[in-house]
Amino acid sequence: MNSTPTVPHHIAIVMDGNGRWAKARHRPRSFGHNAGRKAVRDVVEGCLRQGVQVLTLFAFSSENWQRPQDEVGALMELFLRALDKEVDELHEQGVRLRFIGDLTAFSDALQRRMRAAMTRTAGNDKLHMNVAVNYGGRWDIVQAARRAAAAVARGELRAEDIDEATLGRWMSLAELPPLDLFIRTGGDCRISNFLLWQVAYAELHFTDTLWPDFDQACLQRAIDDYAGRERRFGRTSDQVARTQDPAC
């Protein structure tokens, strides 16, 4: 018996391939990043239709600052325009928008827009949409460890009492359903420092499709792939089957 729900509660996506998509069309990389906005809208709509509870998108990693300055500048400008244009529609769709990562590295103007977008959509619950910006999985673990160390220094926690559950409370997205399905577009088969803690038991789906070409049909194929897997979490197939048997 397959114990995997048909639709994952939480999907995370590494949106890769914008630059290669643009290069194939002899256009600048910024053209590809802009084209990727359509894919984001399509995936959000698909998640809403499917009943996915949480969507987490890797928009800008902490390593992306190493890219050419003109590309980084174009990405920042794209973020500003997207916040101005997309938040109204997301709000109307009942999407709660949240940004995760070290936001202090961004300009004051961009930080204000991000905070305003989060405040405006805070009451929505049809889909929790997390956008990871200046985010890294190792950074996430380090900031959780620092918060745990601070709690020990204040006398609120003993070091010997820190376990996975305790540290996990300080990780990004701790209050949301665990990550079920991790998707990476663009053909590379690696995690790239995204949600390292949260991905521990997620199902991984890699596709050669470049992000601007990723649509609801691609999302459905990923969900179908997920639904065909058995999630055992360290148990045997027989143990999983017994937990799903109403007679047990």
mmCIF file of N, CA and C in Angstrom, residues 101-159:
data_model
loop_
_atom_site.group_PDB
_atom_site.id
_atom_site.type_symbol
_atom_site.label_atom_id
_atom_site.label_comp_id
_atom_site.label_asym_id
_atom_site.label_seq_id
_atom_site.Cartn_x
_atom_site.Cartn_y
_atom_site.Cartn_z
ATOM 1 N N GLY A 101 15.247 34.535 4.844
ATOM 2 C CA GLY A 101 16.640 34.791 4.534
ATOM 3 C C GLY A 101 17.106 36.018 5.301
ATOM 4 N N ASP A 102 18.348 36.408 5.061
ATOM 5 C CA ASP A 102 18.899 37.592 5.716
ATOM 6 C C ASP A 102 18.518 38.822 4.892
ATOM 7 N N LEU A 103 17.425 39.445 5.261
ATOM 8 C CA LEU A 103 16.884 40.559 4.485
ATOM 9 C C LEU A 103 17.678 41.848 4.691
ATOM 10 N N THR A 104 18.541 41.889 5.678
ATOM 11 C CA THR A 104 19.262 43.132 5.982
ATOM 12 C C THR A 104 20.238 43.528 4.878
ATOM 13 N N ALA A 105 20.570 42.600 3.983
ATOM 14 C CA ALA A 105 21.531 42.905 2.917
ATOM 15 C C ALA A 105 20.907 43.719 1.784
ATOM 16 N N PHE A 106 19.587 43.825 1.768
ATOM 17 C CA PHE A 106 18.908 44.520 0.681
ATOM 18 C C PHE A 106 18.735 46.009 1.002
ATOM 19 N N SER A 107 18.455 46.771 -0.027
ATOM 20 C CA SER A 107 18.269 48.211 0.149
ATOM 21 C C SER A 107 17.074 48.481 1.060
ATOM 22 N N ASP A 108 17.072 49.677 1.656
ATOM 23 C CA ASP A 108 15.952 50.048 2.527
ATOM 24 C C ASP A 108 14.640 50.029 1.755
ATOM 25 N N ALA A 109 14.668 50.489 0.506
ATOM 26 C CA ALA A 109 13.446 50.535 -0.298
ATOM 27 C C ALA A 109 12.887 49.136 -0.516
ATOM 28 N N LEU A 110 13.758 48.200 -0.821
ATOM 29 C CA LEU A 110 13.300 46.832 -1.060
ATOM 30 C C LEU A 110 12.815 46.186 0.228
ATOM 31 N N GLN A 111 13.505 46.447 1.326
ATOM 32 C CA GLN A 111 13.053 45.905 2.611
ATOM 33 C C GLN A 111 11.672 46.436 2.975
ATOM 34 N N ARG A 112 11.438 47.728 2.726
ATOM 35 C CA ARG A 112 10.123 48.307 3.031
ATOM 36 C C ARG A 112 9.036 47.635 2.203
ATOM 37 N N ARG A 113 9.309 47.398 0.922
ATOM 38 C CA ARG A 113 8.309 46.752 0.069
ATOM 39 C C ARG A 113 8.042 45.314 0.515
ATOM 40 N N MET A 114 9.096 44.612 0.913
ATOM 41 C CA MET A 114 8.911 43.234 1.380
ATOM 42 C C MET A 114 8.071 43.211 2.655
ATOM 43 N N ARG A 115 8.385 44.113 3.587
ATOM 44 C CA ARG A 115 7.607 44.156 4.827
ATOM 45 C C ARG A 115 6.154 44.527 4.556
ATOM 46 N N ALA A 116 5.940 45.466 3.651
ATOM 47 C CA ALA A 116 4.576 45.880 3.318
ATOM 48 C C ALA A 116 3.797 44.729 2.689
ATOM 49 N N ALA A 117 4.452 43.968 1.814
ATOM 50 C CA ALA A 117 3.791 42.833 1.167
ATOM 51 C C ALA A 117 3.425 41.765 2.188
ATOM 52 N N MET A 118 4.326 41.509 3.124
ATOM 53 C CA MET A 118 4.044 40.501 4.149
ATOM 54 C C MET A 118 2.909 40.945 5.060
ATOM 55 N N THR A 119 2.912 42.225 5.415
ATOM 56 C CA THR A 119 1.854 42.746 6.285
ATOM 57 C C THR A 119 0.500 42.683 5.594
ATOM 58 N N ARG A 120 0.470 43.074 4.325
ATOM 59 C CA ARG A 120 -0.799 43.113 3.610
ATOM 60 C C ARG A 120 -1.426 41.733 3.457
ATOM 61 N N THR A 121 -0.609 40.711 3.253
ATOM 62 C CA THR A 121 -1.137 39.376 2.978
ATOM 63 C C THR A 121 -1.165 38.480 4.213
ATOM 64 N N ALA A 122 -0.839 39.026 5.371
ATOM 65 C CA ALA A 122 -0.674 38.215 6.576
ATOM 66 C C ALA A 122 -1.928 37.438 6.969
ATOM 67 N N GLY A 123 -3.100 37.942 6.607
ATOM 68 C CA GLY A 123 -4.333 37.270 7.005
ATOM 69 C C GLY A 123 -4.808 36.198 6.042
ATOM 70 N N ASN A 124 -4.091 35.968 4.956
ATOM 71 C CA ASN A 124 -4.512 34.993 3.952
ATOM 72 C C ASN A 124 -4.068 33.582 4.328
ATOM 73 N N ASP A 125 -4.846 32.577 3.893
ATOM 74 C CA ASP A 125 -4.501 31.212 4.288
ATOM 75 C C ASP A 125 -4.736 30.158 3.207
ATOM 76 N N LYS A 126 -5.048 30.576 1.976
ATOM 77 C CA LYS A 126 -5.248 29.567 0.927
ATOM 78 C C LYS A 126 -3.932 28.934 0.509
ATOM 79 N N LEU A 127 -2.869 29.704 0.520
ATOM 80 C CA LEU A 127 -1.545 29.193 0.185
ATOM 81 C C LEU A 127 -0.501 30.043 0.891
ATOM 82 N N HIS A 128 0.417 29.386 1.591
ATOM 83 C CA HIS A 128 1.545 30.080 2.185
ATOM 84 C C HIS A 128 2.677 30.056 1.156
ATOM 85 N N MET A 129 3.057 31.217 0.658
ATOM 86 C CA MET A 129 4.097 31.313 -0.356
ATOM 87 C C MET A 129 5.324 31.973 0.268
ATOM 88 N N ASN A 130 6.395 31.201 0.385
ATOM 89 C CA ASN A 130 7.642 31.694 0.955
ATOM 90 C C ASN A 130 8.642 31.933 -0.166
ATOM 91 N N VAL A 131 9.245 33.101 -0.179
ATOM 92 C CA VAL A 131 10.258 33.428 -1.179
ATOM 93 C C VAL A 131 11.596 33.576 -0.458
ATOM 94 N N ALA A 132 12.530 32.678 -0.779
ATOM 95 C CA ALA A 132 13.838 32.687 -0.133
ATOM 96 C C ALA A 132 14.765 33.635 -0.878
ATOM 97 N N VAL A 133 15.202 34.693 -0.189
ATOM 98 C CA VAL A 133 16.091 35.695 -0.788
ATOM 99 C C VAL A 133 17.263 35.938 0.149
ATOM 100 N N ASN A 134 18.472 36.007 -0.425
ATOM 101 C CA ASN A 134 19.693 36.045 0.373
ATOM 102 C C ASN A 134 19.624 34.956 1.440
ATOM 103 N N TYR A 135 19.225 33.787 0.991
ATOM 104 C CA TYR A 135 19.017 32.640 1.875
ATOM 105 C C TYR A 135 20.029 31.551 1.545
ATOM 106 N N GLY A 136 20.472 30.836 2.563
ATOM 107 C CA GLY A 136 21.292 29.646 2.397
ATOM 108 C C GLY A 136 20.950 28.661 3.491
ATOM 109 N N GLY A 137 20.952 27.379 3.179
ATOM 110 C CA GLY A 137 20.619 26.374 4.175
ATOM 111 C C GLY A 137 21.589 26.361 5.342
ATOM 112 N N ARG A 138 22.875 26.580 5.058
ATOM 113 C CA ARG A 138 23.853 26.634 6.144
ATOM 114 C C ARG A 138 23.622 27.863 7.015
ATOM 115 N N TRP A 139 23.286 28.993 6.387
ATOM 116 C CA TRP A 139 22.947 30.196 7.161
ATOM 117 C C TRP A 139 21.779 29.905 8.086
ATOM 118 N N ASP A 140 20.788 29.187 7.596
ATOM 119 C CA ASP A 140 19.598 28.875 8.380
ATOM 120 C C ASP A 140 19.972 28.078 9.626
ATOM 121 N N ILE A 141 20.839 27.076 9.460
ATOM 122 C CA ILE A 141 21.260 26.254 10.587
ATOM 123 C C ILE A 141 22.093 27.077 11.570
ATOM 124 N N VAL A 142 22.970 27.934 11.043
ATOM 125 C CA VAL A 142 23.812 28.774 11.909
ATOM 126 C C VAL A 142 22.955 29.737 12.722
ATOM 127 N N GLN A 143 21.943 30.378 12.071
ATOM 128 C CA GLN A 143 21.147 31.337 12.831
ATOM 129 C C GLN A 143 20.324 30.630 13.904
ATOM 130 N N ALA A 144 19.902 29.394 13.644
ATOM 131 C CA ALA A 144 19.187 28.626 14.666
ATOM 132 C C ALA A 144 20.126 28.277 15.825
ATOM 133 N N ALA A 145 21.364 27.903 15.485
ATOM 134 C CA ALA A 145 22.340 27.572 16.529
ATOM 135 C C ALA A 145 22.663 28.794 17.388
ATOM 136 N N ARG A 146 22.753 29.961 16.761
ATOM 137 C CA ARG A 146 23.017 31.184 17.519
ATOM 138 C C ARG A 146 21.876 31.503 18.474
ATOM 139 N N ARG A 147 20.651 31.294 18.022
ATOM 140 C CA ARG A 147 19.495 31.563 18.878
ATOM 141 C C ARG A 147 19.462 30.576 20.042
ATOM 142 N N ALA A 148 19.850 29.326 19.777
ATOM 143 C CA ALA A 148 19.912 28.340 20.855
ATOM 144 C C ALA A 148 21.001 28.730 21.854
ATOM 145 N N ALA A 149 22.166 29.172 21.336
ATOM 146 C CA ALA A 149 23.256 29.580 22.217
ATOM 147 C C ALA A 149 22.848 30.783 23.069
ATOM 148 N N ALA A 150 22.107 31.704 22.473
ATOM 149 C CA ALA A 150 21.650 32.869 23.226
ATOM 150 C C ALA A 150 20.686 32.454 24.337
ATOM 151 N N ALA A 151 19.838 31.468 24.052
ATOM 152 C CA ALA A 151 18.913 30.979 25.077
ATOM 153 C C ALA A 151 19.673 30.321 26.220
ATOM 154 N N VAL A 152 20.743 29.609 25.892
ATOM 155 C CA VAL A 152 21.583 29.003 26.940
ATOM 156 C C VAL A 152 22.251 30.092 27.766
ATOM 157 N N ALA A 153 22.774 31.130 27.102
ATOM 158 C CA ALA A 153 23.448 32.223 27.811
ATOM 159 C C ALA A 153 22.496 32.948 28.751
ATOM 160 N N ARG A 154 21.211 33.021 28.370
ATOM 161 C CA ARG A 154 20.223 33.692 29.228
ATOM 162 C C ARG A 154 19.729 32.784 30.345
ATOM 163 N N GLY A 155 20.154 31.537 30.330
ATOM 164 C CA GLY A 155 19.722 30.600 31.362
ATOM 165 C C GLY A 155 18.358 29.991 31.089
ATOM 166 N N GLU A 156 17.835 30.159 29.889
ATOM 167 C CA GLU A 156 16.512 29.631 29.538
ATOM 168 C C GLU A 156 16.570 28.186 29.053
ATOM 169 N N LEU A 157 17.776 27.707 28.768
ATOM 170 C CA LEU A 157 17.936 26.387 28.161
ATOM 171 C C LEU A 157 19.294 25.832 28.566
ATOM 172 N N ARG A 158 19.324 24.530 28.824
ATOM 173 C CA ARG A 158 20.599 23.876 29.093
ATOM 174 C C ARG A 158 21.157 23.313 27.792
ATOM 175 N N ALA A 159 22.474 23.433 27.599
ATOM 176 C CA ALA A 159 23.083 22.956 26.363
ATOM 177 C C ALA A 159 22.782 21.483 26.127
#
